[in-house]
Coordinates of C-alpha atoms in Angstrom, one line a residue:
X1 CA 18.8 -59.6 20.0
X2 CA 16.9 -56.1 20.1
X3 CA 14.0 -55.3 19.3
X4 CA 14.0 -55.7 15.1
X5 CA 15.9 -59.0 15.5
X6 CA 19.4 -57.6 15.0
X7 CA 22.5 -57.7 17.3
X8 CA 22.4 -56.7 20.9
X9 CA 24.3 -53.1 20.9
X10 CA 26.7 -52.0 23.5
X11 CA 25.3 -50.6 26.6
X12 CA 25.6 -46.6 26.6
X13 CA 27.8 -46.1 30.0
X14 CA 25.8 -43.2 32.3
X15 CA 28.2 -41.3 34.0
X16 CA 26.6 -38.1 34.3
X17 CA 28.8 -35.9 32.2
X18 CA 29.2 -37.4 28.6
X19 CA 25.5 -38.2 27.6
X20 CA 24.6 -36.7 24.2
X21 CA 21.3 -36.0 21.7
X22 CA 22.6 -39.1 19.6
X23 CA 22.4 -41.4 22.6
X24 CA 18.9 -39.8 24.0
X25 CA 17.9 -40.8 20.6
X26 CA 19.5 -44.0 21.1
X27 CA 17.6 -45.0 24.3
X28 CA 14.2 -43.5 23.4
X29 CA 13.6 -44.9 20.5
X30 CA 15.8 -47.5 19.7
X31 CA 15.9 -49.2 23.0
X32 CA 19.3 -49.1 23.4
X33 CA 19.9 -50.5 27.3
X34 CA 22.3 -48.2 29.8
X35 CA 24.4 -49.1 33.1
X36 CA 26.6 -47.2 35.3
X37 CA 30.2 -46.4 35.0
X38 CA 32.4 -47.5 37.8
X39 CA 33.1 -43.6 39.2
X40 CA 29.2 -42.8 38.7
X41 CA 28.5 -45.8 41.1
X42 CA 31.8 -44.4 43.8
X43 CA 30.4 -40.8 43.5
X44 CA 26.6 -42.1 44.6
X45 CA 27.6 -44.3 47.2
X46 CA 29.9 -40.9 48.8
X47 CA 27.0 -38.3 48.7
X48 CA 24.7 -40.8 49.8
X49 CA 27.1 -41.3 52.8
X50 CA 26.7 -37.7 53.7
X51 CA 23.0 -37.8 53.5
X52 CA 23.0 -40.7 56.2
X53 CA 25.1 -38.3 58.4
X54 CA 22.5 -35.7 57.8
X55 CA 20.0 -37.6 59.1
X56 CA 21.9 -40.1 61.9
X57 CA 22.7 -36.3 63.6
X58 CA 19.6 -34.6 62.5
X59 CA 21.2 -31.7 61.2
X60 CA 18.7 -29.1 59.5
X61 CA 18.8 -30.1 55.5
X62 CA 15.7 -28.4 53.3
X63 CA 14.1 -32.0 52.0
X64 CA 15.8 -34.2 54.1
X65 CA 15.0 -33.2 58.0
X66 CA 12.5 -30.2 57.1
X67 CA 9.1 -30.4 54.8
X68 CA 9.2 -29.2 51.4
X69 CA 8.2 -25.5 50.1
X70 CA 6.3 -23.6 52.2
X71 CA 6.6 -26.5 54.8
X72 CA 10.6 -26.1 54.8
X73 CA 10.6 -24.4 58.5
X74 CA 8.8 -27.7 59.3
X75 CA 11.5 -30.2 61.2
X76 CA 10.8 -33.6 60.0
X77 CA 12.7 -36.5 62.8
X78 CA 14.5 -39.3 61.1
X79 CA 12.0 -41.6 62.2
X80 CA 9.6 -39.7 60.1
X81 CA 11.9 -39.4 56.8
X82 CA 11.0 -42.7 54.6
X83 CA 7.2 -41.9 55.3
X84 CA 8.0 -37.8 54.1
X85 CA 9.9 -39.1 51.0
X86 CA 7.0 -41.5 50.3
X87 CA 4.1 -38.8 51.0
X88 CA 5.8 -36.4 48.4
X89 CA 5.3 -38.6 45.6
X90 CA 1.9 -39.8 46.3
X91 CA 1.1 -36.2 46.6
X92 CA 2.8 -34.7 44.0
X93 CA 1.5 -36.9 41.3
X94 CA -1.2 -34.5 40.1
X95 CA -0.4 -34.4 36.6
X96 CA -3.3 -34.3 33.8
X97 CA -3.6 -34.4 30.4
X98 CA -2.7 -37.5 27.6
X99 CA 0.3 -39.9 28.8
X100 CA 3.6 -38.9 27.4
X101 CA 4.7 -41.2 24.5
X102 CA 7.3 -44.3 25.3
X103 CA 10.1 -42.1 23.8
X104 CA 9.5 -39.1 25.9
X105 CA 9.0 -41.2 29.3
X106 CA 12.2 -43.1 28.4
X107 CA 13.8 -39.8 27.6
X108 CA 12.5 -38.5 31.2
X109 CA 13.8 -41.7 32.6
X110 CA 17.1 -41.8 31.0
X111 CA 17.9 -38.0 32.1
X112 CA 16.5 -38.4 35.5
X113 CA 19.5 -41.5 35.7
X114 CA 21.9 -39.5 34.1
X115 CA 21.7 -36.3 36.4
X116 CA 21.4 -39.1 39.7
X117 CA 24.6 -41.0 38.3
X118 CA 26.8 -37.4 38.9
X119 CA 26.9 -37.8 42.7
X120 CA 25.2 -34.8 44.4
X121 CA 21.5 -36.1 44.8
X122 CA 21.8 -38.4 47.6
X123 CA 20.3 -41.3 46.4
X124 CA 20.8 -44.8 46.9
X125 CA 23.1 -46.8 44.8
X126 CA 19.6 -49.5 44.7
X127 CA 17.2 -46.9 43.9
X128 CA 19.0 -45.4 40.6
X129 CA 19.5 -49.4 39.2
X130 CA 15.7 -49.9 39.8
X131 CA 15.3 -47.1 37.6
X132 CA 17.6 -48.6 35.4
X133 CA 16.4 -51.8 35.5
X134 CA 13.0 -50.4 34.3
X135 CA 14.4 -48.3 32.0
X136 CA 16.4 -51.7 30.4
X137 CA 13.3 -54.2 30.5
X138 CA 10.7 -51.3 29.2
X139 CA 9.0 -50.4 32.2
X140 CA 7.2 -47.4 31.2
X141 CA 5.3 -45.0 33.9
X142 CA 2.1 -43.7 32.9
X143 CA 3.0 -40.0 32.8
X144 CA 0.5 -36.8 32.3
X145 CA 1.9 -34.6 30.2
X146 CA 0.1 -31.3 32.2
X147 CA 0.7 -30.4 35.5
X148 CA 4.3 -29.0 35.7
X149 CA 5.1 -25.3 36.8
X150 CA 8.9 -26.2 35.4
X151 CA 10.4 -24.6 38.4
X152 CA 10.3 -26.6 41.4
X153 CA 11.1 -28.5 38.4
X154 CA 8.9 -30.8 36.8
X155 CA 7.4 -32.5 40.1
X156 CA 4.2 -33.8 39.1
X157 CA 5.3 -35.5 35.9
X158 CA 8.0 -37.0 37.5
X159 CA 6.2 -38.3 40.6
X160 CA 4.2 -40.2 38.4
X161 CA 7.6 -41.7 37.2
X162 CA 8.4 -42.8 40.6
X163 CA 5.0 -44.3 41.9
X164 CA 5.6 -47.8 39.7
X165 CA 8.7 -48.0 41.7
X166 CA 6.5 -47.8 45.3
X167 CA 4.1 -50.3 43.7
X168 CA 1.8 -47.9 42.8
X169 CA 0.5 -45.8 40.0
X170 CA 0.0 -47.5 36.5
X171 CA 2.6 -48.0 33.7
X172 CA 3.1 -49.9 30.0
X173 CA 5.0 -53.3 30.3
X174 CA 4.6 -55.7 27.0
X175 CA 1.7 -53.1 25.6
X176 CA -0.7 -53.6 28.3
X177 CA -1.0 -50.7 30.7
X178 CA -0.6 -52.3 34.1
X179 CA -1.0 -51.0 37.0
X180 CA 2.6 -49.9 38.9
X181 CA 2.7 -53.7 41.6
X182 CA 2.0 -55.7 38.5
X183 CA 4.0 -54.1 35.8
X184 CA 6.9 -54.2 38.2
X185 CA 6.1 -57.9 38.7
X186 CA 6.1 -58.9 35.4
X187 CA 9.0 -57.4 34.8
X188 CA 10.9 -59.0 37.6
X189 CA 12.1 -56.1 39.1
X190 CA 11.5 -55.6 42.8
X191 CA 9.8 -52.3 44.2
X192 CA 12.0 -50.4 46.8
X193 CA 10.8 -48.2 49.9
X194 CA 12.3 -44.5 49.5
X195 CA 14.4 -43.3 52.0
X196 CA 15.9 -39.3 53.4
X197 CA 16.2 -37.1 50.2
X198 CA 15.1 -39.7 47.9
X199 CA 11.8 -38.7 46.9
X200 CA 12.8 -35.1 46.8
X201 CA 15.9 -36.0 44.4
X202 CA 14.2 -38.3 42.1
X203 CA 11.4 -35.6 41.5
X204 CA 13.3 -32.1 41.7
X205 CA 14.8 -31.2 38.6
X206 CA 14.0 -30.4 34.6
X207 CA 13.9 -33.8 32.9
X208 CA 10.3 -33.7 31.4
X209 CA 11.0 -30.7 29.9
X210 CA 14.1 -31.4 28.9
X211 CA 13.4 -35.0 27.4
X212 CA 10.6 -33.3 25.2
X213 CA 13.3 -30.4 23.9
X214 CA 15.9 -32.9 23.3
X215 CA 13.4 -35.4 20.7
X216 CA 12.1 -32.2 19.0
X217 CA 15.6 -30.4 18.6
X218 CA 16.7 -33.6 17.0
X219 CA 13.9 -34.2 14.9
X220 CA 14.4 -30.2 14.2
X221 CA 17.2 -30.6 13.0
X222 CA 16.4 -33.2 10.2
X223 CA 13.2 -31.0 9.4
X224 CA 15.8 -28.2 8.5
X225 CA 17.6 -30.5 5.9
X226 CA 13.7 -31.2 4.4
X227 CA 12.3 -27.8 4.5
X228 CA 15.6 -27.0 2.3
X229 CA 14.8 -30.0 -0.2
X230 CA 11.3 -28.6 -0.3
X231 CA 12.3 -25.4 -1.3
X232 CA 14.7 -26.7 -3.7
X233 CA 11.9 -28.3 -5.9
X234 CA 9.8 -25.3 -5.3
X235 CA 13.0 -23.3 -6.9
X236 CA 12.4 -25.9 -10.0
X237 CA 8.5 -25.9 -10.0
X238 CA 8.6 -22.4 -10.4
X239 CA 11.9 -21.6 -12.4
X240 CA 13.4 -19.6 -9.9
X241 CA 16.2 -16.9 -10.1
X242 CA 19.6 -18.4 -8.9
X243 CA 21.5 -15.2 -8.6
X244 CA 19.7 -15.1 -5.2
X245 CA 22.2 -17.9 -3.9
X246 CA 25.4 -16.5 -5.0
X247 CA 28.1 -16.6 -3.0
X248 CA 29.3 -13.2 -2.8
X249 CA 25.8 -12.2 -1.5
X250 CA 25.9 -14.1 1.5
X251 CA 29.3 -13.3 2.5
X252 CA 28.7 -9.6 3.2
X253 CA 26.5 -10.7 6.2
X254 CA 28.1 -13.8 7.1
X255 CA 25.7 -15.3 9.1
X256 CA 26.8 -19.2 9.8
X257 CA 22.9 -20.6 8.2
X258 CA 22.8 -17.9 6.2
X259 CA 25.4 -19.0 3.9
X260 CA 25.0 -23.0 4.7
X261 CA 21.6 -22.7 3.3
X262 CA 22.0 -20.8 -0.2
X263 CA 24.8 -23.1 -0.6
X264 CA 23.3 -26.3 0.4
X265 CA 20.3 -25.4 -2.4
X266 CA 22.6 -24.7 -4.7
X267 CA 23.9 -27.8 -4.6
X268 CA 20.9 -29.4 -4.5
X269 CA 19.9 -27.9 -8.0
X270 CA 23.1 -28.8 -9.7
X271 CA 22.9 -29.1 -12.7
X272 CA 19.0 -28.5 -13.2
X273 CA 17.4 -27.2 -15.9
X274 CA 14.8 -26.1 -14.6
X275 CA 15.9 -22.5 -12.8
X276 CA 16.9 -19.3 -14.4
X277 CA 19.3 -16.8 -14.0
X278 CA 18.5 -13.2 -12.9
X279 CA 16.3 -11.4 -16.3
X280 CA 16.1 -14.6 -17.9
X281 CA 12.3 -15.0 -17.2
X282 CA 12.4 -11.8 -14.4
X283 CA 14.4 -9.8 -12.4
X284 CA 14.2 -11.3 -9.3
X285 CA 12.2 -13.7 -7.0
X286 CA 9.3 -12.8 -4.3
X287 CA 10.7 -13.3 -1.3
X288 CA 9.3 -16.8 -0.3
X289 CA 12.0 -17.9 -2.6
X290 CA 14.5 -15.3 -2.7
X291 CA 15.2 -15.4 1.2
X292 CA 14.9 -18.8 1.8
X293 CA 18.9 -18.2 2.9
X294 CA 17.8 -16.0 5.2
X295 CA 14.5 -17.3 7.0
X296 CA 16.1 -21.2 6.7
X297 CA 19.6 -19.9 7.9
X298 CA 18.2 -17.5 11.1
X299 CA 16.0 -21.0 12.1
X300 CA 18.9 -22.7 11.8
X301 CA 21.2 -20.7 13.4
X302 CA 18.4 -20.6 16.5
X303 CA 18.3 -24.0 16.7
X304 CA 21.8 -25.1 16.5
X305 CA 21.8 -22.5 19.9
X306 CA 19.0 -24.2 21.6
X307 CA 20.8 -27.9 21.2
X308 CA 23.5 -26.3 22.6
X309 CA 21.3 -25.5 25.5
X310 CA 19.8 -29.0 25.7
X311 CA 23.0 -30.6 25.9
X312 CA 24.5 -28.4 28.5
X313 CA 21.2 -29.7 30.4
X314 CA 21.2 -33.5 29.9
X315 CA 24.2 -33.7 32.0
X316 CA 23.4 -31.2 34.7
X317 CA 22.1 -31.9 38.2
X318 CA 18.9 -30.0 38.5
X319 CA 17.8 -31.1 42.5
X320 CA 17.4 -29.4 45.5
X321 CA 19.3 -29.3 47.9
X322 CA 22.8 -30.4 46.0
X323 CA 25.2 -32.5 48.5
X324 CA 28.8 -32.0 48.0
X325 CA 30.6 -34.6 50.0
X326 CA 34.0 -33.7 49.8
X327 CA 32.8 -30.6 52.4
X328 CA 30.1 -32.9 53.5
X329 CA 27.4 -29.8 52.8
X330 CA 23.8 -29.7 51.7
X331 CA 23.5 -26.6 49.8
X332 CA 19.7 -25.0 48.9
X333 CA 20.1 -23.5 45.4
X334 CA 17.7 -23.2 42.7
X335 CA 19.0 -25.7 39.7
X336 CA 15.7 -27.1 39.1
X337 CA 14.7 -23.5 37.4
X338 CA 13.4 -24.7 33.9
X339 CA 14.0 -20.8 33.0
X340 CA 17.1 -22.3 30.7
X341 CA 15.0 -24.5 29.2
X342 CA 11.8 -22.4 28.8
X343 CA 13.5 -20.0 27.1
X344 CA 15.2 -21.8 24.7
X345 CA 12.4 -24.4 24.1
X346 CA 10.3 -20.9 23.1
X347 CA 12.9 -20.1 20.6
X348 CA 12.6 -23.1 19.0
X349 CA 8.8 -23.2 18.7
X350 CA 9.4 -20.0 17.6
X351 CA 12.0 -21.0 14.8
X352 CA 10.2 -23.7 13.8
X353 CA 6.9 -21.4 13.0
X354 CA 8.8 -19.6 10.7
X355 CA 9.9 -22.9 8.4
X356 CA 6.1 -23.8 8.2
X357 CA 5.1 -19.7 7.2
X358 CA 7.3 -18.9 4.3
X359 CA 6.6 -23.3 3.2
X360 CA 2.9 -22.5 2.8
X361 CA 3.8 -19.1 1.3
X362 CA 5.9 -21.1 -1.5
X363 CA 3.1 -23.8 -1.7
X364 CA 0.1 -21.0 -2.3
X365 CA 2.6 -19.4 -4.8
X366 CA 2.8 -23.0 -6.4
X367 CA -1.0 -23.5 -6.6
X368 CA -2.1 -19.9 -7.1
X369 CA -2.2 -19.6 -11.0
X370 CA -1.9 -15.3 -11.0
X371 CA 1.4 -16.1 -9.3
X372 CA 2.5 -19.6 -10.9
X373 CA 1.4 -19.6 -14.8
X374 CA 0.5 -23.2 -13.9
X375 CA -3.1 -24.6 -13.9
X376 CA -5.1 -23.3 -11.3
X377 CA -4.5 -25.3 -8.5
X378 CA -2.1 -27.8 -10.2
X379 CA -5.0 -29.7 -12.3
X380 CA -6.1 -30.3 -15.7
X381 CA -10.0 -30.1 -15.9
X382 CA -10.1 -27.4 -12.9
X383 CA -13.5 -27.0 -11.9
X384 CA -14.3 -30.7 -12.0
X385 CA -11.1 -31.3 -10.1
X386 CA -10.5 -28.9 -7.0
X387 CA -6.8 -30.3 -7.4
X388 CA -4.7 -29.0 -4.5
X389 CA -7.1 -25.9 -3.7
X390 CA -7.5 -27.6 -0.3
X391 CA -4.2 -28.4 0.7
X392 CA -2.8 -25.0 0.9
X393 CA -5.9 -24.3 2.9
X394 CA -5.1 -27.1 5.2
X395 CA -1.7 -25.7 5.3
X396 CA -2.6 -22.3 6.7
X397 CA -4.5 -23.5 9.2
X398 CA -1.5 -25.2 10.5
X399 CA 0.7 -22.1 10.0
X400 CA -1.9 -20.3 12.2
X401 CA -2.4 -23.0 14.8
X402 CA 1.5 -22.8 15.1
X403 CA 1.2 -18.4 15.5
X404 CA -0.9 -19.1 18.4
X405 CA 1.3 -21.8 19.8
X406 CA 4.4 -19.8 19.3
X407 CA 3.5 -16.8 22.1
X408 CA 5.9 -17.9 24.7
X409 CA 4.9 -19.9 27.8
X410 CA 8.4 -18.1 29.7
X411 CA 6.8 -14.7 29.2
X412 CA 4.4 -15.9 32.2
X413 CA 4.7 -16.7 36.1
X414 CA 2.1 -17.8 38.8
X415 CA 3.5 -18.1 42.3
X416 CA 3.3 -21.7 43.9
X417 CA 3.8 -22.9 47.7
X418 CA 2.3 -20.0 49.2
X419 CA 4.4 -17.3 47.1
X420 CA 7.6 -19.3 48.4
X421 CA 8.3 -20.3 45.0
X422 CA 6.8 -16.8 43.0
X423 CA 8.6 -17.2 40.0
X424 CA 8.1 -20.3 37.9
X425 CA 9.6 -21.0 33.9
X426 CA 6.7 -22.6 32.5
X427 CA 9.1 -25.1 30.4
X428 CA 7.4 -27.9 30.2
X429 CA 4.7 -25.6 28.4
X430 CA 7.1 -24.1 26.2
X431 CA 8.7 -28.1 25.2
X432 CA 5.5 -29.7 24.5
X433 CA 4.5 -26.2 22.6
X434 CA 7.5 -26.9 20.6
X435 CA 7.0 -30.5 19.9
X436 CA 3.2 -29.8 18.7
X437 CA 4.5 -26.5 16.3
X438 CA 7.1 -29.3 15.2
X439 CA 4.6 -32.1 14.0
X440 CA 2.6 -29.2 11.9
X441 CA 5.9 -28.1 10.4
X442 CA 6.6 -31.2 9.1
X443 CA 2.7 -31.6 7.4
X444 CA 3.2 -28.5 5.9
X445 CA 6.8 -29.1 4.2
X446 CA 5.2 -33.0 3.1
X447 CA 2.4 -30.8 1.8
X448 CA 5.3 -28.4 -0.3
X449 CA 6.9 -31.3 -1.5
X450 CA 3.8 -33.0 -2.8
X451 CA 2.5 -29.6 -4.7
X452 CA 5.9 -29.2 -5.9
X453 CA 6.8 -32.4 -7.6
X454 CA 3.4 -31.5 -9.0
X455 CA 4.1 -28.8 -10.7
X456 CA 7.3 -29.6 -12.0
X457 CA 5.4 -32.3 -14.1
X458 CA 2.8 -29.6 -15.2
X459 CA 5.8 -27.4 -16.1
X460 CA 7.3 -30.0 -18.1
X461 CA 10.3 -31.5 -16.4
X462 CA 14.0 -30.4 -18.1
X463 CA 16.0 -32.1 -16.2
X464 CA 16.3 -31.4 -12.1
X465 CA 19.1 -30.9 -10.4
X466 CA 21.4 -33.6 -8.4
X467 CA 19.9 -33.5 -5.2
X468 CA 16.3 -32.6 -6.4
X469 CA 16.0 -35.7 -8.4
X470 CA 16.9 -37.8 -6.1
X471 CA 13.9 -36.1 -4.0
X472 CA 11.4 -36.3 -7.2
X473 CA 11.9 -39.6 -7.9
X474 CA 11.6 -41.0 -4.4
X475 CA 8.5 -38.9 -4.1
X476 CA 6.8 -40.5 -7.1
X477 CA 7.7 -44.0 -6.2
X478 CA 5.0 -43.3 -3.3
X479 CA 2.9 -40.7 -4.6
X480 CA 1.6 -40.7 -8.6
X481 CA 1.1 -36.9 -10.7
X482 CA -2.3 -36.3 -9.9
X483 CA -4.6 -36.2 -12.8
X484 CA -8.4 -36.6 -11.2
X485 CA -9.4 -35.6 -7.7
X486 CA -8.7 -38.6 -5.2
X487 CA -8.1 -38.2 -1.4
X488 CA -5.2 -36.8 -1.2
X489 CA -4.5 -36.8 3.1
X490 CA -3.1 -40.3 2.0
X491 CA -0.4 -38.5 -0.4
X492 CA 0.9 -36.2 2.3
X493 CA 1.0 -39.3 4.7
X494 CA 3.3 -40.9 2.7
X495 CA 5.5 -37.5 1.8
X496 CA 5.2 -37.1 5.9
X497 CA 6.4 -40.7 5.8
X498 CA 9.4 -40.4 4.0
X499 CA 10.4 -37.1 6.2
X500 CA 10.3 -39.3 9.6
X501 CA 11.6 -42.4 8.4
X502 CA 14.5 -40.4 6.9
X503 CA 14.0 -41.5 3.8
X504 CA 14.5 -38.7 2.1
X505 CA 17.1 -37.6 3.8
X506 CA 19.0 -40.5 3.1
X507 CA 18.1 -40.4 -0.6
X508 CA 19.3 -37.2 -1.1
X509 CA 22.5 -37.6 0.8
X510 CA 23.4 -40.9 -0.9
X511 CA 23.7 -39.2 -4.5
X512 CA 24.6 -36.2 -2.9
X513 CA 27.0 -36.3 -0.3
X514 CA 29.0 -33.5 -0.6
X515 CA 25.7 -31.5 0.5
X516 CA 27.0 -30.5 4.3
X517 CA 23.3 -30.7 5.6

């Protein structure tokens, strides 16, 4: 059985190449359990082979007979190469900050096996199935979140991974944070002694970055589909002018969201009655509603390239040096350069900014009564009720907490190892910058929604279109119209609920399911 008591689902086969975002989803959250193909398990055991050779003849290998960084002119004897491996971690594991959530470090985990399983790391067929094995019976390292230059990789973060596999360090088994001897003991799984390149490969490479990027693409893309529902109702709420999503319009510049959106929202409003037609009520929308194709669309469009990006990197090998054992070479390269990730993971904190500012923009438009012709701040009795005054203020301050956190962490560099490593991606900056912009987002679109279905009932409800009903209705089943002030942070919790739990999503899709979200 799994974890909510229904069938145990197939194990997701890790061969390196054909991991997707679905799957990462799978084994993060849903605790879906992984193994080895067959080849994956061949291709270790050859470039493990080569790294023996390496080290039986002592030939000069960066990380497996030298010191790392700086310390790579330094010849390291074979006797000396389990104690190197094992002073790397324990040195490495710096990191600061807040742990990682379990989905995260199983995302970090999962990748870490994933880019092992393609066969040119150099690690033992034993070591990459004790990672597995935690991985399977929820083994979770205690990772920092802070601490990583992205470029050599994410080292500190994911030394802390490896220390419950030495014994040491601390990690979550059965919700108790243990420390690394005793989770590991618990769990029946036995700890392991790292040998030549081992340490080096486990650590060397992009997958904290890359495990936050690939949870907040995901959940960025579902945030899209909401942020289009919200604007939807806000279309209703405040009769808006149709003529904007024609068609024709968004054929003479054919961007790919561009068009998606202005149709997807006219679908949703099908058959409402509640929106007008160009000089009906005016000539045209402000711009919060008239180029919702266009803001929705370009964030769309910038996030369908960045999960391009991510899964390009969740079956990439990202270590240092690569072995290639059909020459039987160790080749120094510079894979574990976050700079792919960085850039991209910028762009999507960026992207996701810019769904928030034009949200709040509708929502103030929604509330303000110069702009609306609605009650000031969506109450009867204003003055006595504040209403929703306070909840576009609290959505501004998240729009403005997301400006700062949208400067990119790519734009900047500070040399590491003695200026042997001078250039450095700041990813994992730029992913958790993303995540946080990404959890504010989705406050301010529960906060839209909320305001809107509000204003619809002060407007007088005519009848809403196919997809927005579906979103009203759900909506009131959790929240009630408000008619006297009461604390409203529990309203938005639940519309915040019904955006994470897919809910609404869901709800929407069911009656609408010709929408091509």
């Amino acid at each position: 059985m799994n974890c909510k008591g229904g069938p145990v689902l197939k194990k997701i086969i890790i061969d390196g190449n054909s991991l997707t975002l679905e799957d990462v989803v799978q084994v993060c959250r849903h605790y879906r359990e992984v193994e080895l193909s067959q080849e994956a398990k061949e291709n270790i055991l050859k470039s493990r082979k080569v790294v023996d050779d390496f080290v039986e003849n002592e030939q000069i290998v960066y990380g497996i007979t030298t010191g790392f960084g700086k310390f790579s002119d330094v010849t390291i004897s074979k006797e000396d190469s389990k104690l190197l491996q094992r002073n790397l971690i324990v040195s490495h594991a710096v990191g600061a900050g807040e742990p990682f959530p379990t989905d995260v470090v199983r995302g970090i985990m999962l990748l870490r096996i994933n880019s092992l399983a393609k066969g040119y790391s150099g690690v033992r067929l034993e070591t990459i199935e004790t990672l597995i094995e935690m991985l399977n019976k929820r083994v979770h390292p205690v990772i920092p979140e802070k601490g990583s230059l992205g470029a050599s990789g994410d080292l500190a973060p994911l030394s802390h991974m490896v220390l419950p596999m030495l014994g040491l360090g601390k990690a979550e088994y059965q919700g108790e944070i243990l420390d690394g001897a005793t989770a590991m003991a618990k769990a029946g799984i036995d700890t392991i002694q790292l040998t030549a390149k081992e340490g080096l490969a486990l650590i060397n490479g992009t997958q904290a970055m890359t495990a936050v990027g690939a949870l907040t693409v995901y959940d960025a893309i579902d945030l899209l589909k909401v942020a289009d529902i919200a604007a939807a109702l806000s279309f209703e709420a405040q009769n808006g002018v149709v003529n904007a999503l024609d068609s024709r319009i968004h054929k003479l510049r054919p961007h790919r969201g561009q068009m998606d959106t202005a149709e997807i929202i006219l679908k949703l409003l099908q058959g409402s009655h509640m929106t007008s037609k160009q000089g009906e009520i005016r000539v045209q929308d402000a711009y919060a509603l008239r180029c919702v194709p266009q803001v929705h669309g370009a964030s769309k469009d910038a996030i369908n390239y960045v999960k391009e990006k991510i899964e390009i990197e969740i079956n990439s090998v990202t270590d240092n040096p690569l072995v290639f054992p059909d020459t039987k070479e160790g080749l120094s390269g510079g894979n574990f350069h976050g700079q792919p990730m960085a850039l991209s993971l910028d762009l999507l904190g960026i992207a996701l900014s810019e769904i928030a500012n034009i949200s709040e923009r509708r929502l103030e438009r929604l509330v303000n009564p110069a702009l609306s012709g609605l009650p000031a701040f969506l109450v009867e009795k204003g003055g006595l009720n504040s209403g929703f005054m306070i909840v576009q203020y609290s959505a501004a301050a998240l729009v403005s907490e997301n400006k700062v956190l949208a400067h990119p962490a790519s734009v900047d560099s500070i040399p590491s190892s003695a200026n042997q490593e001078d250039h450095v991606s700041m990813g994992t900056i730029a992913a958790r910058k993303a995540k946080e912009i990404m959890e504010n987002t989705r406050r301010v679109l529960a906060m839209e929604l909320m305001c809107a279905c509000q204003a619809i009932d002060l407007r007088g409800n005519k009848g809403l279109g196919l997809g927005t009903k579906a979103a009203y209705e759900l909506i009131r089943k959790e929240v009630d119209t408000l008619v006297d002030d009461r604390p409203l942070y529990e309203d938005i919790n639940k519309c915040e609920y019904l955006i994470t739990s897919r809910k609404l999503i869901e709800k929407v899709e069911s009656v609408a399911g010709e929408i091509n979200f």
